Amino acid sequence: FDDCGIEDSSKNLRVLWVRALLNFRGKIDDDVANTLLPSNTRHLVTSEWGANLLDPILPFAEWIKSRTDFIDAGLDHYLSSPLCTDQATGIKLECNIVLFGAGYDTRALRYRHKHGSKANFIEVDLPSVVEGKSKLYKKKFQREQDPDWDLEKYGSTFVPFDLNDAGGPNPRSLIKTLRETGKLKKDIPTLFVSEAVLFYVNEDAVSNIMNEFFEYANGGNGESERAETLFCFTDSLKLFLDVPFSNEARKWFDKN
């Protein structure tokens, strides 16, 4: 029972439950996940007796831990780099972070105080998921965990967009849609994060999305020296690569 009344999104919710369990067991650092769970049942992953019942699934959740560690490390590097932090003064500089297929990813909330409110988080997912997550942010997280934080001013920009709409006979432009929010700002660095979402997207849409990414990276982000574009992927690129090796993926990215 979800006391926010959001529509079912079982895959996203399963990951959220597992993240809360991993946090309780000290496997990952995520003090947000349990706050987004239904208040009547979250004790199943936030109490010793409940966690004991679910501990047998932990070996099968290693992929969630590994993805979390990899992306968090990439985001930490990005925010601390000269692109986003003045190395002489330590002053935080404005930068974009776009999360594709964000689901109930907690990253934007976990990093809300880590960059002096200079990180523009944009979360993209299906309209029903975006609507549900927006309710969770307002009705659960802000109320229970950080009531003094200005969610409207500093919180994520939610973009309802079915990634499959980037394909088909009348494809929608993902980058144009992001521009229309006013949050994807030009002439500042942008990090695109894609975590296990392209598996569920049609091939023609994936191809169009990647082409848009590369056009954005090759001048579409402006002329400023800070207008760098970076990608952090824990996702499928099988449309473009025959083997699942990081060195081959690196060659492909460099070529484009």
PDB file of C-alpha atoms in Angstrom:
ATOM      1  CA  PHE A   1       0.000   0.000   0.000  1.00  0.00           C
ATOM      2  CA  ASP A   2       1.461   3.317  -1.096  1.00  0.00           C
ATOM      3  CA  ASP A   3       0.149   6.216   0.947  1.00  0.00           C
ATOM      4  CA  CYS A   4       1.022   8.646  -1.866  1.00  0.00           C
ATOM      5  CA  GLY A   5      -1.428   7.003  -4.240  1.00  0.00           C
ATOM      6  CA  ILE A   6       1.059   6.755  -7.102  1.00  0.00           C
ATOM      7  CA  GLU A   7       0.487   4.485 -10.081  1.00  0.00           C
ATOM      8  CA  ASP A   8       2.146   1.077 -10.074  1.00  0.00           C
ATOM      9  CA  SER A   9       5.732   1.021 -11.281  1.00  0.00           C
ATOM     10  CA  SER A  10       6.781  -2.363 -10.002  1.00  0.00           C
ATOM     11  CA  LYS A  11      10.258  -2.595 -11.523  1.00  0.00           C
ATOM     12  CA  ASN A  12      11.274   0.823 -10.197  1.00  0.00           C
ATOM     13  CA  LEU A  13       9.789   0.062  -6.781  1.00  0.00           C
ATOM     14  CA  ARG A  14      11.584  -3.287  -6.523  1.00  0.00           C
ATOM     15  CA  VAL A  15      14.903  -1.550  -7.063  1.00  0.00           C
ATOM     16  CA  LEU A  16      13.964   1.061  -4.459  1.00  0.00           C
ATOM     17  CA  TRP A  17      13.197  -1.652  -1.887  1.00  0.00           C
ATOM     18  CA  VAL A  18      16.518  -3.348  -2.593  1.00  0.00           C
ATOM     19  CA  ARG A  19      18.391  -0.053  -2.326  1.00  0.00           C
ATOM     20  CA  ALA A  20      16.854   0.561   1.090  1.00  0.00           C
ATOM     21  CA  LEU A  21      17.910  -2.917   2.201  1.00  0.00           C
ATOM     22  CA  LEU A  22      21.453  -2.423   0.869  1.00  0.00           C
ATOM     23  CA  ASN A  23      21.673   0.862   2.742  1.00  0.00           C
ATOM     24  CA  PHE A  24      20.449  -0.722   5.983  1.00  0.00           C
ATOM     25  CA  ARG A  25      23.114  -3.419   5.638  1.00  0.00           C
ATOM     26  CA  GLY A  26      25.826  -0.822   4.924  1.00  0.00           C
ATOM     27  CA  LYS A  27      26.441  -1.993   1.342  1.00  0.00           C
ATOM     28  CA  ILE A  28      25.643   1.389  -0.237  1.00  0.00           C
ATOM     29  CA  ASP A  29      25.191   4.926   1.064  1.00  0.00           C
ATOM     30  CA  ASP A  30      21.553   5.795   0.383  1.00  0.00           C
ATOM     31  CA  ASP A  31      19.615   7.348   3.247  1.00  0.00           C
ATOM     32  CA  VAL A  32      16.880   8.466   0.845  1.00  0.00           C
ATOM     33  CA  ALA A  33      15.507   5.169  -0.493  1.00  0.00           C
ATOM     34  CA  ASN A  34      13.624   4.109   2.632  1.00  0.00           C
ATOM     35  CA  THR A  35      11.969   7.538   2.909  1.00  0.00           C
ATOM     36  CA  LEU A  36      10.338   7.043  -0.493  1.00  0.00           C
ATOM     37  CA  LEU A  37       8.830   3.684   0.488  1.00  0.00           C
ATOM     38  CA  PRO A  38       5.304   3.277   1.898  1.00  0.00           C
ATOM     39  CA  SER A  39       5.439   4.274   5.558  1.00  0.00           C
ATOM     40  CA  ASN A  40       3.289   1.311   6.638  1.00  0.00           C
ATOM     41  CA  THR A  41       5.673  -1.335   5.295  1.00  0.00           C
ATOM     42  CA  ARG A  42       9.150   0.210   4.990  1.00  0.00           C
ATOM     43  CA  HIS A  43      10.170  -1.374   8.314  1.00  0.00           C
ATOM     44  CA  LEU A  44      10.646  -4.607   6.329  1.00  0.00           C
ATOM     45  CA  VAL A  45      13.971  -3.181   5.129  1.00  0.00           C
ATOM     46  CA  THR A  46      14.754  -0.771   7.986  1.00  0.00           C
ATOM     47  CA  SER A  47      14.594  -3.157  10.944  1.00  0.00           C
ATOM     48  CA  GLU A  48      16.805  -6.065  11.910  1.00  0.00           C
ATOM     49  CA  TRP A  49      13.995  -8.603  11.956  1.00  0.00           C
ATOM     50  CA  GLY A  50      12.707  -7.515   8.553  1.00  0.00           C
ATOM     51  CA  ALA A  51      16.134  -7.357   6.946  1.00  0.00           C
ATOM     52  CA  ASN A  52      16.899 -10.859   8.236  1.00  0.00           C
ATOM     53  CA  LEU A  53      14.000 -12.173   6.167  1.00  0.00           C
ATOM     54  CA  LEU A  54      15.270 -10.495   3.004  1.00  0.00           C
ATOM     55  CA  ASP A  55      19.024 -10.967   3.409  1.00  0.00           C
ATOM     56  CA  PRO A  56      19.058 -14.012   1.070  1.00  0.00           C
ATOM     57  CA  ILE A  57      18.460 -11.702  -1.913  1.00  0.00           C
ATOM     58  CA  LEU A  58      21.584  -9.597  -1.215  1.00  0.00           C
ATOM     59  CA  PRO A  59      23.973 -11.743  -3.317  1.00  0.00           C
ATOM     60  CA  PHE A  60      21.668 -11.172  -6.278  1.00  0.00           C
ATOM     61  CA  ALA A  61      21.722  -7.393  -5.720  1.00  0.00           C
ATOM     62  CA  GLU A  62      25.445  -6.992  -6.386  1.00  0.00           C
ATOM     63  CA  TRP A  63      24.664  -5.444  -9.777  1.00  0.00           C
ATOM     64  CA  ILE A  64      22.740  -2.629  -8.054  1.00  0.00           C
ATOM     65  CA  LYS A  65      25.641  -1.979  -5.685  1.00  0.00           C
ATOM     66  CA  SER A  66      28.183  -2.026  -8.536  1.00  0.00           C
ATOM     67  CA  ARG A  67      26.173   0.380 -10.678  1.00  0.00           C
ATOM     68  CA  THR A  68      25.649   2.705  -7.722  1.00  0.00           C
ATOM     69  CA  ASP A  69      29.349   2.763  -6.863  1.00  0.00           C
ATOM     70  CA  PHE A  70      30.379   3.348 -10.487  1.00  0.00           C
ATOM     71  CA  ILE A  71      27.948   6.182 -11.212  1.00  0.00           C
ATOM     72  CA  ASP A  72      28.432   7.880  -7.848  1.00  0.00           C
ATOM     73  CA  ALA A  73      32.205   7.816  -8.387  1.00  0.00           C
ATOM     74  CA  GLY A  74      31.734   9.320 -11.856  1.00  0.00           C
ATOM     75  CA  LEU A  75      29.459  12.032 -10.508  1.00  0.00           C
ATOM     76  CA  ASP A  76      31.874  12.833  -7.664  1.00  0.00           C
ATOM     77  CA  HIS A  77      34.714  13.167 -10.173  1.00  0.00           C
ATOM     78  CA  TYR A  78      32.610  15.394 -12.418  1.00  0.00           C
ATOM     79  CA  LEU A  79      31.516  17.745  -9.627  1.00  0.00           C
ATOM     80  CA  SER A  80      35.029  18.068  -8.192  1.00  0.00           C
ATOM     81  CA  SER A  81      36.709  18.547 -11.584  1.00  0.00           C
ATOM     82  CA  PRO A  82      37.788  21.969 -12.922  1.00  0.00           C
ATOM     83  CA  LEU A  83      34.631  21.947 -15.048  1.00  0.00           C
ATOM     84  CA  CYS A  84      32.404  22.231 -11.977  1.00  0.00           C
ATOM     85  CA  THR A  85      34.685  23.503  -9.207  1.00  0.00           C
ATOM     86  CA  ASP A  86      37.162  26.384  -9.371  1.00  0.00           C
ATOM     87  CA  GLN A  87      40.414  24.708  -8.385  1.00  0.00           C
ATOM     88  CA  ALA A  88      41.955  27.902  -6.967  1.00  0.00           C
ATOM     89  CA  THR A  89      39.062  29.047  -4.786  1.00  0.00           C
ATOM     90  CA  GLY A  90      36.955  25.900  -4.344  1.00  0.00           C
ATOM     91  CA  ILE A  91      33.887  27.819  -5.538  1.00  0.00           C
ATOM     92  CA  LYS A  92      31.210  25.537  -6.988  1.00  0.00           C
ATOM     93  CA  LEU A  93      30.300  26.279 -10.608  1.00  0.00           C
ATOM     94  CA  GLU A  94      26.968  25.671 -12.308  1.00  0.00           C
ATOM     95  CA  CYS A  95      26.644  22.408 -14.225  1.00  0.00           C
ATOM     96  CA  ASN A  96      23.974  20.169 -15.763  1.00  0.00           C
ATOM     97  CA  ILE A  97      23.257  16.558 -14.763  1.00  0.00           C
ATOM     98  CA  VAL A  98      20.678  14.669 -16.841  1.00  0.00           C
ATOM     99  CA  LEU A  99      19.373  11.314 -15.570  1.00  0.00           C
ATOM    100  CA  PHE A 100      17.689   9.236 -18.291  1.00  0.00           C
ATOM    101  CA  GLY A 101      15.089   6.670 -17.357  1.00  0.00           C
ATOM    102  CA  ALA A 102      15.544   7.963 -13.825  1.00  0.00           C
ATOM    103  CA  GLY A 103      12.805   5.815 -12.304  1.00  0.00           C
ATOM    104  CA  TYR A 104      13.012   6.162  -8.527  1.00  0.00           C
ATOM    105  CA  ASP A 105      16.737   6.880  -8.651  1.00  0.00           C
ATOM    106  CA  THR A 106      17.682   8.736  -5.451  1.00  0.00           C
ATOM    107  CA  ARG A 107      20.834  10.414  -6.761  1.00  0.00           C
ATOM    108  CA  ALA A 108      19.433  13.940  -7.154  1.00  0.00           C
ATOM    109  CA  LEU A 109      18.234  13.915  -3.537  1.00  0.00           C
ATOM    110  CA  ARG A 110      21.392  12.322  -2.181  1.00  0.00           C
ATOM    111  CA  TYR A 111      23.490  15.042  -3.847  1.00  0.00           C
ATOM    112  CA  ARG A 112      21.184  17.960  -3.067  1.00  0.00           C
ATOM    113  CA  HIS A 113      23.645  19.603  -0.634  1.00  0.00           C
ATOM    114  CA  LYS A 114      26.912  18.451  -2.212  1.00  0.00           C
ATOM    115  CA  HIS A 115      27.498  21.155  -4.798  1.00  0.00           C
ATOM    116  CA  GLY A 116      26.231  24.365  -3.280  1.00  0.00           C
ATOM    117  CA  SER A 117      22.900  24.143  -5.159  1.00  0.00           C
ATOM    118  CA  LYS A 118      24.801  24.679  -8.415  1.00  0.00           C
ATOM    119  CA  ALA A 119      23.957  21.290  -9.940  1.00  0.00           C
ATOM    120  CA  ASN A 120      20.986  21.401 -12.310  1.00  0.00           C
ATOM    121  CA  PHE A 121      19.450  17.925 -12.003  1.00  0.00           C
ATOM    122  CA  ILE A 122      17.052  16.934 -14.778  1.00  0.00           C
ATOM    123  CA  GLU A 123      15.205  13.610 -14.469  1.00  0.00           C
ATOM    124  CA  VAL A 124      13.643  12.036 -17.551  1.00  0.00           C
ATOM    125  CA  ASP A 125      11.162   9.154 -17.520  1.00  0.00           C
ATOM    126  CA  LEU A 126       7.672   8.064 -18.516  1.00  0.00           C
ATOM    127  CA  PRO A 127       4.916  10.551 -17.605  1.00  0.00           C
ATOM    128  CA  SER A 128       3.380   8.226 -14.988  1.00  0.00           C
ATOM    129  CA  VAL A 129       6.763   7.629 -13.327  1.00  0.00           C
ATOM    130  CA  VAL A 130       7.607  11.331 -13.281  1.00  0.00           C
ATOM    131  CA  GLU A 131       4.221  12.164 -11.775  1.00  0.00           C
ATOM    132  CA  GLY A 132       4.635   9.529  -9.056  1.00  0.00           C
ATOM    133  CA  LYS A 133       8.176  10.574  -8.206  1.00  0.00           C
ATOM    134  CA  SER A 134       7.171  14.218  -7.946  1.00  0.00           C
ATOM    135  CA  LYS A 135       4.556  13.225  -5.343  1.00  0.00           C
ATOM    136  CA  LEU A 136       7.137  11.221  -3.422  1.00  0.00           C
ATOM    137  CA  TYR A 137       9.518  14.159  -3.318  1.00  0.00           C
ATOM    138  CA  LYS A 138       6.868  16.507  -1.958  1.00  0.00           C
ATOM    139  CA  LYS A 139       4.769  14.281   0.277  1.00  0.00           C
ATOM    140  CA  LYS A 140       7.430  11.981   1.682  1.00  0.00           C
ATOM    141  CA  PHE A 141      11.003  13.127   1.327  1.00  0.00           C
ATOM    142  CA  GLN A 142      10.704  16.858   1.970  1.00  0.00           C
ATOM    143  CA  ARG A 143       8.182  16.427   4.777  1.00  0.00           C
ATOM    144  CA  GLU A 144      10.014  13.625   6.566  1.00  0.00           C
ATOM    145  CA  GLN A 145      13.683  14.166   5.908  1.00  0.00           C
ATOM    146  CA  ASP A 146      14.485  17.754   4.903  1.00  0.00           C
ATOM    147  CA  PRO A 147      11.551  20.132   5.496  1.00  0.00           C
ATOM    148  CA  ASP A 148      13.770  23.225   5.362  1.00  0.00           C
ATOM    149  CA  TRP A 149      15.130  22.425   1.884  1.00  0.00           C
ATOM    150  CA  ASP A 150      13.584  24.535  -0.886  1.00  0.00           C
ATOM    151  CA  LEU A 151      12.378  21.779  -3.225  1.00  0.00           C
ATOM    152  CA  GLU A 152      10.744  24.166  -5.682  1.00  0.00           C
ATOM    153  CA  LYS A 153      13.908  26.240  -6.086  1.00  0.00           C
ATOM    154  CA  TYR A 154      16.637  23.626  -5.886  1.00  0.00           C
ATOM    155  CA  GLY A 155      14.927  20.324  -6.640  1.00  0.00           C
ATOM    156  CA  SER A 156      15.053  18.347  -9.873  1.00  0.00           C
ATOM    157  CA  THR A 157      13.320  19.364 -13.054  1.00  0.00           C
ATOM    158  CA  PHE A 158      11.108  16.431 -14.077  1.00  0.00           C
ATOM    159  CA  VAL A 159      10.690  15.806 -17.798  1.00  0.00           C
ATOM    160  CA  PRO A 160       7.913  13.383 -18.841  1.00  0.00           C
ATOM    161  CA  PHE A 161       9.245  11.738 -21.987  1.00  0.00           C
ATOM    162  CA  ASP A 162       8.847   8.226 -23.368  1.00  0.00           C
ATOM    163  CA  LEU A 163      12.272   7.483 -24.858  1.00  0.00           C
ATOM    164  CA  ASN A 164      10.607   5.312 -27.517  1.00  0.00           C
ATOM    165  CA  ASP A 165       9.037   8.504 -28.869  1.00  0.00           C
ATOM    166  CA  ALA A 166      12.519   9.452 -30.100  1.00  0.00           C
ATOM    167  CA  GLY A 167      12.020   6.821 -32.810  1.00  0.00           C
ATOM    168  CA  GLY A 168       9.250   5.865 -35.210  1.00  0.00           C
ATOM    169  CA  PRO A 169       7.912   7.760 -38.229  1.00  0.00           C
ATOM    170  CA  ASN A 170       7.562  11.067 -36.344  1.00  0.00           C
ATOM    171  CA  PRO A 171      10.396  11.101 -33.810  1.00  0.00           C
ATOM    172  CA  ARG A 172      10.496  13.678 -31.014  1.00  0.00           C
ATOM    173  CA  SER A 173      13.768  15.402 -30.237  1.00  0.00           C
ATOM    174  CA  LEU A 174      14.933  14.573 -26.737  1.00  0.00           C
ATOM    175  CA  ILE A 175      17.451  17.414 -26.576  1.00  0.00           C
ATOM    176  CA  LYS A 176      14.884  19.929 -27.827  1.00  0.00           C
ATOM    177  CA  THR A 177      12.454  18.742 -25.157  1.00  0.00           C
ATOM    178  CA  LEU A 178      15.130  19.188 -22.505  1.00  0.00           C
ATOM    179  CA  ARG A 179      15.927  22.665 -23.822  1.00  0.00           C
ATOM    180  CA  GLU A 180      12.281  23.639 -23.511  1.00  0.00           C
ATOM    181  CA  THR A 181      12.428  23.075 -19.752  1.00  0.00           C
ATOM    182  CA  GLY A 182      14.879  25.961 -19.461  1.00  0.00           C
ATOM    183  CA  LYS A 183      17.050  23.867 -17.159  1.00  0.00           C
ATOM    184  CA  LEU A 184      19.408  22.350 -19.744  1.00  0.00           C
ATOM    185  CA  LYS A 185      21.559  25.440 -19.952  1.00  0.00           C
ATOM    186  CA  LYS A 186      24.091  26.108 -22.710  1.00  0.00           C
ATOM    187  CA  ASP A 187      27.753  26.983 -22.271  1.00  0.00           C
ATOM    188  CA  ILE A 188      28.140  25.005 -19.050  1.00  0.00           C
ATOM    189  CA  PRO A 189      29.222  21.363 -18.648  1.00  0.00           C
ATOM    190  CA  THR A 190      26.664  18.592 -18.969  1.00  0.00           C
ATOM    191  CA  LEU A 191      26.809  15.025 -17.669  1.00  0.00           C
ATOM    192  CA  PHE A 192      24.380  12.533 -19.204  1.00  0.00           C
ATOM    193  CA  VAL A 193      23.716   9.471 -17.015  1.00  0.00           C
ATOM    194  CA  SER A 194      22.051   6.360 -18.403  1.00  0.00           C
ATOM    195  CA  GLU A 195      21.563   3.464 -15.982  1.00  0.00           C
ATOM    196  CA  ALA A 196      20.062   0.260 -17.379  1.00  0.00           C
ATOM    197  CA  VAL A 197      17.362   1.955 -19.433  1.00  0.00           C
ATOM    198  CA  LEU A 198      18.309   1.425 -23.092  1.00  0.00           C
ATOM    199  CA  PHE A 199      17.450  -2.283 -22.786  1.00  0.00           C
ATOM    200  CA  TYR A 200      13.786  -1.206 -22.879  1.00  0.00           C
ATOM    201  CA  VAL A 201      14.035   1.280 -25.758  1.00  0.00           C
ATOM    202  CA  ASN A 202      13.432   0.463 -29.429  1.00  0.00           C
ATOM    203  CA  GLU A 203      16.523   0.370 -31.631  1.00  0.00           C
ATOM    204  CA  ASP A 204      15.547   3.282 -33.875  1.00  0.00           C
ATOM    205  CA  ALA A 205      14.918   5.450 -30.819  1.00  0.00           C
ATOM    206  CA  VAL A 206      18.253   4.454 -29.261  1.00  0.00           C
ATOM    207  CA  SER A 207      20.035   5.345 -32.503  1.00  0.00           C
ATOM    208  CA  ASN A 208      18.363   8.762 -32.667  1.00  0.00           C
ATOM    209  CA  ILE A 209      19.049   9.480 -29.001  1.00  0.00           C
ATOM    210  CA  MET A 210      22.738   8.652 -29.345  1.00  0.00           C
ATOM    211  CA  ASN A 211      23.018  10.774 -32.490  1.00  0.00           C
ATOM    212  CA  GLU A 212      21.494  13.679 -30.569  1.00  0.00           C
ATOM    213  CA  PHE A 213      23.948  13.146 -27.724  1.00  0.00           C
ATOM    214  CA  PHE A 214      26.900  13.349 -30.086  1.00  0.00           C
ATOM    215  CA  GLU A 215      25.542  16.413 -31.891  1.00  0.00           C
ATOM    216  CA  TYR A 216      25.140  18.060 -28.499  1.00  0.00           C
ATOM    217  CA  ALA A 217      28.692  17.091 -27.542  1.00  0.00           C
ATOM    218  CA  ASN A 218      30.131  18.345 -30.827  1.00  0.00           C
ATOM    219  CA  GLY A 219      29.133  21.992 -30.548  1.00  0.00           C
ATOM    220  CA  GLY A 220      25.477  21.760 -29.577  1.00  0.00           C
ATOM    221  CA  ASN A 221      26.255  22.740 -26.015  1.00  0.00           C
ATOM    222  CA  GLY A 222      27.658  26.148 -26.938  1.00  0.00           C
ATOM    223  CA  GLU A 223      31.017  27.763 -27.568  1.00  0.00           C
ATOM    224  CA  SER A 224      32.231  28.331 -24.004  1.00  0.00           C
ATOM    225  CA  GLU A 225      35.392  26.571 -22.826  1.00  0.00           C
ATOM    226  CA  ARG A 226      33.243  25.055 -20.071  1.00  0.00           C
ATOM    227  CA  ALA A 227      30.721  23.631 -22.540  1.00  0.00           C
ATOM    228  CA  GLU A 228      32.024  20.091 -22.152  1.00  0.00           C
ATOM    229  CA  THR A 229      29.758  17.076 -22.500  1.00  0.00           C
ATOM    230  CA  LEU A 230      30.373  13.851 -20.582  1.00  0.00           C
ATOM    231  CA  PHE A 231      28.615  10.492 -20.511  1.00  0.00           C
ATOM    232  CA  CYS A 232      28.276   8.020 -17.646  1.00  0.00           C
ATOM    233  CA  PHE A 233      26.791   4.751 -18.897  1.00  0.00           C
ATOM    234  CA  THR A 234      25.937   1.486 -17.190  1.00  0.00           C
ATOM    235  CA  ASP A 235      23.726   0.462 -20.044  1.00  0.00           C
ATOM    236  CA  SER A 236      23.348  -1.574 -23.209  1.00  0.00           C
ATOM    237  CA  LEU A 237      25.160  -0.497 -26.360  1.00  0.00           C
ATOM    238  CA  LYS A 238      24.625  -3.775 -28.213  1.00  0.00           C
ATOM    239  CA  LEU A 239      23.072  -1.892 -31.129  1.00  0.00           C
ATOM    240  CA  PHE A 240      26.518  -0.414 -31.797  1.00  0.00           C
ATOM    241  CA  LEU A 241      28.956  -2.969 -30.342  1.00  0.00           C
ATOM    242  CA  ASP A 242      29.405  -6.700 -30.912  1.00  0.00           C
ATOM    243  CA  VAL A 243      31.236  -7.361 -27.646  1.00  0.00           C
ATOM    244  CA  PRO A 244      30.620  -6.141 -24.051  1.00  0.00           C
ATOM    245  CA  PHE A 245      34.142  -4.803 -23.471  1.00  0.00           C
ATOM    246  CA  SER A 246      34.819  -1.349 -22.041  1.00  0.00           C
ATOM    247  CA  ASN A 247      37.799  -0.751 -24.344  1.00  0.00           C
ATOM    248  CA  GLU A 248      35.579  -1.291 -27.390  1.00  0.00           C
ATOM    249  CA  ALA A 249      32.950   1.041 -25.946  1.00  0.00           C
ATOM    250  CA  ARG A 250      35.657   3.668 -25.379  1.00  0.00           C
ATOM    251  CA  LYS A 251      36.778   3.371 -29.021  1.00  0.00           C
ATOM    252  CA  TRP A 252      33.184   3.813 -30.178  1.00  0.00           C
ATOM    253  CA  PHE A 253      32.639   6.901 -28.034  1.00  0.00           C
ATOM    254  CA  ASP A 254      35.955   8.392 -29.201  1.00  0.00           C
ATOM    255  CA  LYS A 255      35.018   7.794 -32.829  1.00  0.00           C
ATOM    256  CA  ASN A 256      31.763   9.659 -32.426  1.00  0.00           C
TER     257      ASN A 256
END
